[in-house]
Every structure is written in C-alpha cells, then in structure tokens.
XYZ file of C-alpha atoms in Angstrom:
292
model
C 63.497 117.785 52.059
C 62.985 114.249 50.714
C 59.249 113.800 51.088
C 56.535 112.967 48.592
C 57.573 111.173 45.406
C 61.169 110.891 44.242
C 61.985 109.153 40.965
C 64.686 106.509 40.918
C 65.877 107.641 37.502
C 66.773 105.163 34.792
C 70.022 105.773 32.897
C 69.512 105.907 29.123
C 72.149 104.494 26.781
C 72.698 104.849 23.047
C 72.836 101.866 20.723
C 76.629 101.850 21.047
C 76.153 101.497 24.863
C 77.452 105.009 25.590
C 75.647 107.322 27.977
C 72.798 109.150 26.216
C 73.124 112.592 27.789
C 70.551 114.265 25.558
C 67.843 111.755 26.465
C 68.796 111.917 30.133
C 68.324 115.682 30.144
C 64.976 115.342 28.375
C 63.769 112.743 30.883
C 64.810 114.917 33.830
C 62.952 117.909 32.386
C 59.904 115.672 31.911
C 60.054 114.746 35.585
C 60.361 118.327 36.770
C 57.600 119.538 34.440
C 55.341 116.830 35.899
C 55.874 118.183 39.415
C 58.097 115.474 40.866
C 59.231 116.199 44.439
C 62.848 115.000 44.166
C 65.163 113.037 41.870
C 67.309 109.983 42.612
C 69.993 109.302 39.973
C 72.431 106.377 40.025
C 70.547 103.924 42.188
C 69.833 100.335 41.191
C 67.176 101.535 38.733
C 69.874 103.684 37.127
C 72.044 100.595 36.470
C 74.746 102.052 38.677
C 76.738 98.774 38.893
C 77.570 99.053 35.179
C 78.456 102.753 35.147
C 82.075 103.814 35.247
C 83.019 106.263 37.992
C 83.184 109.050 35.410
C 79.745 108.146 34.036
C 78.287 107.923 37.543
C 79.497 111.431 38.315
C 78.359 112.722 34.929
C 74.803 111.396 35.360
C 74.536 113.102 38.731
C 76.145 116.287 37.426
C 73.569 116.459 34.617
C 70.746 115.829 37.089
C 71.945 118.653 39.342
C 72.321 120.964 36.334
C 68.836 120.238 35.024
C 67.242 120.396 38.480
C 68.897 123.793 38.995
C 67.598 124.029 42.539
C 63.969 123.459 41.543
C 63.855 119.996 43.139
C 66.314 118.249 45.478
C 68.697 115.618 44.110
C 69.457 112.475 46.110
C 72.574 110.948 44.552
C 73.400 107.251 44.747
C 76.594 106.433 46.653
C 76.665 102.904 48.040
C 78.881 99.865 48.049
C 80.742 97.316 50.117
C 83.905 99.360 50.679
C 83.240 102.115 53.212
C 86.301 104.146 52.193
C 85.257 104.164 48.531
C 81.667 105.070 49.418
C 82.911 108.027 51.444
C 85.123 109.212 48.577
C 82.212 108.959 46.133
C 79.873 110.743 48.545
C 82.393 113.575 48.880
C 82.549 113.925 45.105
C 78.758 114.082 44.943
C 78.792 116.749 47.619
C 81.185 118.803 45.474
C 78.853 118.383 42.479
C 76.029 119.816 44.539
C 73.632 117.015 45.489
C 71.229 117.638 48.352
C 71.602 114.186 49.880
C 73.038 110.676 49.491
C 71.200 107.392 48.874
C 73.462 104.649 50.201
C 72.559 100.993 49.722
C 73.669 98.553 52.404
C 77.017 96.847 51.734
C 76.495 93.707 49.689
C 78.372 90.433 49.300
C 80.671 90.855 52.315
C 77.573 90.627 54.598
C 78.517 92.863 57.541
C 77.008 92.360 60.977
C 74.533 94.855 62.417
C 77.430 96.503 64.247
C 79.337 96.707 60.970
C 76.347 98.322 59.266
C 76.058 100.865 62.064
C 79.752 101.737 61.873
C 79.590 101.917 58.055
C 76.820 104.507 58.031
C 78.238 106.330 61.037
C 81.514 106.775 59.144
C 79.739 108.093 56.039
C 77.665 110.507 58.111
C 80.768 111.782 59.881
C 82.572 112.360 56.584
C 79.768 113.985 54.585
C 77.452 116.580 56.192
C 74.527 115.806 53.902
C 71.290 113.928 54.570
C 71.926 110.201 54.095
C 69.166 107.742 53.211
C 69.907 104.196 54.400
C 68.688 101.997 51.556
C 67.932 98.550 52.952
C 66.957 96.098 50.202
C 67.727 92.616 51.468
C 66.625 90.870 48.282
C 69.536 92.439 46.411
C 72.207 92.758 49.090
C 71.670 89.734 51.320
C 71.823 92.015 54.384
C 68.983 93.657 56.299
C 69.303 96.781 58.424
C 67.260 95.736 61.431
C 64.945 98.170 63.259
C 67.223 98.283 66.309
C 70.158 99.291 64.112
C 68.087 101.988 62.420
C 67.078 103.230 65.867
C 70.785 103.658 66.673
C 71.402 105.372 63.330
C 68.441 107.662 63.992
C 70.488 109.288 66.733
C 72.817 110.586 63.992
C 71.382 113.883 62.767
C 71.819 113.405 59.022
C 70.655 109.767 58.636
C 67.192 108.640 57.481
C 65.743 105.363 56.251
C 64.308 103.738 53.136
C 62.989 100.355 54.236
C 60.094 97.848 54.086
C 59.812 96.720 57.738
C 57.937 99.906 58.386
C 55.782 99.320 61.440
C 58.673 98.236 63.642
C 60.966 100.953 62.329
C 58.488 103.781 62.847
C 57.901 102.471 66.357
C 61.648 102.509 67.096
C 62.806 105.787 65.547
C 62.111 109.416 66.579
C 59.561 111.495 64.597
C 62.284 113.509 62.820
C 63.611 110.293 61.172
C 62.198 110.235 57.638
C 61.034 106.816 56.423
C 60.465 106.315 52.691
C 59.078 103.398 50.727
C 61.263 101.733 48.131
C 58.286 99.810 46.698
C 55.609 101.628 44.705
C 52.869 99.136 45.521
C 53.119 99.628 49.303
C 53.425 103.415 49.324
C 49.922 103.959 50.702
C 50.159 101.602 53.719
C 53.680 102.804 54.481
C 52.616 106.430 54.495
C 49.521 105.588 56.527
C 51.886 104.212 59.183
C 53.868 107.451 59.208
C 56.183 107.208 56.204
C 56.892 110.426 54.331
C 57.011 109.295 50.709
C 58.419 106.924 48.124
C 61.504 106.489 45.983
C 59.611 105.317 42.942
C 60.327 103.225 39.863
C 56.923 103.660 38.228
C 57.251 107.453 38.349
C 59.730 107.090 35.485
C 56.624 106.303 33.431
C 53.955 108.286 35.338
C 55.652 111.063 37.341
C 52.604 113.311 37.713
C 50.370 110.474 38.855
C 52.786 109.087 41.445
C 53.458 112.568 42.760
C 49.715 113.071 43.122
C 49.435 109.754 44.999
C 52.209 110.647 47.440
C 50.912 114.154 48.003
C 47.402 112.826 48.637
C 48.829 110.533 51.318
C 50.743 113.411 52.914
C 47.537 115.404 53.324
C 45.599 112.355 54.553
C 43.454 111.967 51.426
C 43.770 108.205 51.141
C 40.621 107.879 49.046
C 42.253 109.835 46.213
C 45.500 107.916 46.674
C 43.648 104.595 46.441
C 42.024 105.697 43.200
C 45.411 106.367 41.609
C 46.797 103.103 42.994
C 43.892 101.095 41.602
C 44.466 102.449 38.113
C 48.237 101.964 38.043
C 48.835 98.916 40.255
C 49.180 96.632 37.189
C 51.946 98.934 35.926
C 53.670 98.933 39.323
C 53.585 95.139 39.299
C 54.653 94.582 35.691
C 57.733 96.737 36.313
C 59.040 93.752 38.263
C 58.037 90.956 35.896
C 61.810 90.715 35.343
C 64.692 92.273 37.247
C 64.449 96.045 37.652
C 65.130 98.141 35.566
C 64.572 95.819 32.587
C 60.770 96.226 32.444
C 60.613 99.960 33.141
C 63.123 100.723 30.394
C 61.198 98.467 28.013
C 57.995 100.309 28.912
C 59.590 103.707 28.404
C 60.859 102.578 25.012
C 57.329 101.531 24.053
C 56.176 104.990 25.181
C 58.721 106.571 22.836
C 60.878 108.032 25.593
C 64.202 106.248 25.015
C 66.077 103.512 23.208
C 65.678 100.093 24.932
C 69.378 99.589 25.596
C 70.866 97.735 28.569
C 74.381 96.910 29.655
C 75.272 93.314 30.391
C 74.575 91.404 32.529
C 71.141 92.992 32.061
C 69.465 92.256 28.747
C 66.125 92.940 27.014
C 63.028 91.255 28.435
C 61.755 87.968 27.097
C 59.088 88.282 24.376
C 56.373 87.097 26.765
C 57.377 89.725 29.325
C 57.451 92.449 26.682
C 53.963 91.474 25.558
C 52.719 91.754 29.161
C 54.323 95.165 29.541
C 52.748 96.417 26.312
C 49.329 95.107 27.342
C 49.511 96.916 30.697
C 50.639 100.159 29.055
C 47.784 99.959 26.565
C 45.228 99.352 29.330
C 46.598 102.340 31.262
C 46.345 104.595 28.218
C 50.091 105.208 28.104
C 51.005 103.999 24.638
C 49.411 106.973 22.921
C 51.142 109.601 25.058
C 53.361 112.082 23.231
C 56.787 112.412 24.932
C 57.631 115.831 26.334
C 59.919 117.646 23.917
C 62.931 119.607 25.038
C-alpha cells in the first residue's frame, strides 16, 4: 500500500497562526492531481509538535476527505508516551487513515527492548499498518536492525529508516522499507526499499513520483536524470531545520503564506536567497499554482 512516493505534507497557517484549511485542501488536491502515491500528514514536516490535538485530528480529517480513497493516507501518531500514542492512533483509525507513521519515542531515550515493546503495544491496539519512523538526529534514539527484525515478525509493522543495507538483510521480504531522505531514495530502492516519504515532493510531487516509480520498475537511468536536476532542491530544503526551507520555497512558488509557529521561525536572509536561487535554476519560480 505504501510504496512509491508519499509526501510528508506541510501544514499551512494563516497570518494569525490559525490552521489554513483552504490552503491545505488546495495543496492536497495539487498532490493528488500530480499523481502522488500516498500522503503523510502530521509528521515532523507538518509541524506536528506545535499542533493542538484538535488541529492534528483536523489536518488528518481534511487529508482523508480530500484523498477520498484515491490515495492512501499515512497519519502521524508518535510520541514518548505509549498510552497517548495508542489513543491518538485509535482516533486516526476512526477518522479513516490507511496506516500510522510513528516516530520513535524521544527525550526519554528507551532501550531497544523498550522500543520493541512500544511498537508491539501500538500494533496490538491498532490493526493498521504501522511505519516505524527512526530518525536519530531528531529523537536521540535509533531503532537498530536487530530490533526491526523482531518488529518485522509483527504483521502490521514496517520501517522507515536510513541504515538500509543491514535492515534489508535482517528483515523478511514482506517488510516494507522506505527512505525518509529524498537524496538517498535511489540507492535505498536499489537495495530493495519500496519508496520514499518525501519532503521535496511538497514542491515537485509529479517529479518525485516519477523518480520513485522509475526505481520500482528498475529504470535507474531515468531516476538518476530526475535526481540530477532536483538534487540542489533536495539539499536546500535542509539548509535550515525542516520544514523551514520547504515552506519558504512554497511561499516563493505562490502556494502558501510563509507562516511558522514558534519555536520555528522564517529562514535567515542568506538562506532565503539560496532557496530562491535554487528554485529559479530549477524553473520553479514561474510555475502557476494549481487552482481549486
């Protein structure tokens, strides 16, 4: 179900910092019209730490409504309190998501056994596909390949990780491995990964979908051509903390208002200039946003 390119959706805000539902719906329709394979609302790229519970549920509800069964929705439900994660995951199930993206618990730094028990408990409580999102740079905790191999024995658990070669060696073929880093999508999929949860597809959904689909059919020459053109954009999206650059880029493209919630803030002038330069070189500044 979750193969190819899935967009880690940004969350648009109005100038008064409220949720911009109209823009969110327009951005989701833009993704679907571009042929995206699945949608991932309320992850890190969606600024989930600054959303209220009601806003979190509303963003996912809107995504499910707009997707209307045309593409799967992988809703974000992670945290450092297993009980609360389970309750949130159950609410997302009631809304109608097709799966759960669950980041590893952060700050309290569980052991590998604690991580296994955390995800085992979520999987037992919610009969939906669960993507284990291991991003050590943000959480301080890594889900090691041996732990993922144990989790792979649970029917509804899959992985989104960077230590790909060891993981693919350890887990059974049915265990779906996805990239969480646009720039390494091609090598990950060449090793046996099944796709990417993408940041840059917020800006270029059709192109990243084409890259992922080319990899799935073994056409790495075409995939490399797309990568070569858009690698500067993939890289500049992380010139500052995600999602600061991608929202700035989308604002320059005319897709949204460049509004962030503290502690995130607009990019430095030098960073913004770099983002604009990359967009111009990629031919993205002149694009007309999809109406709707």
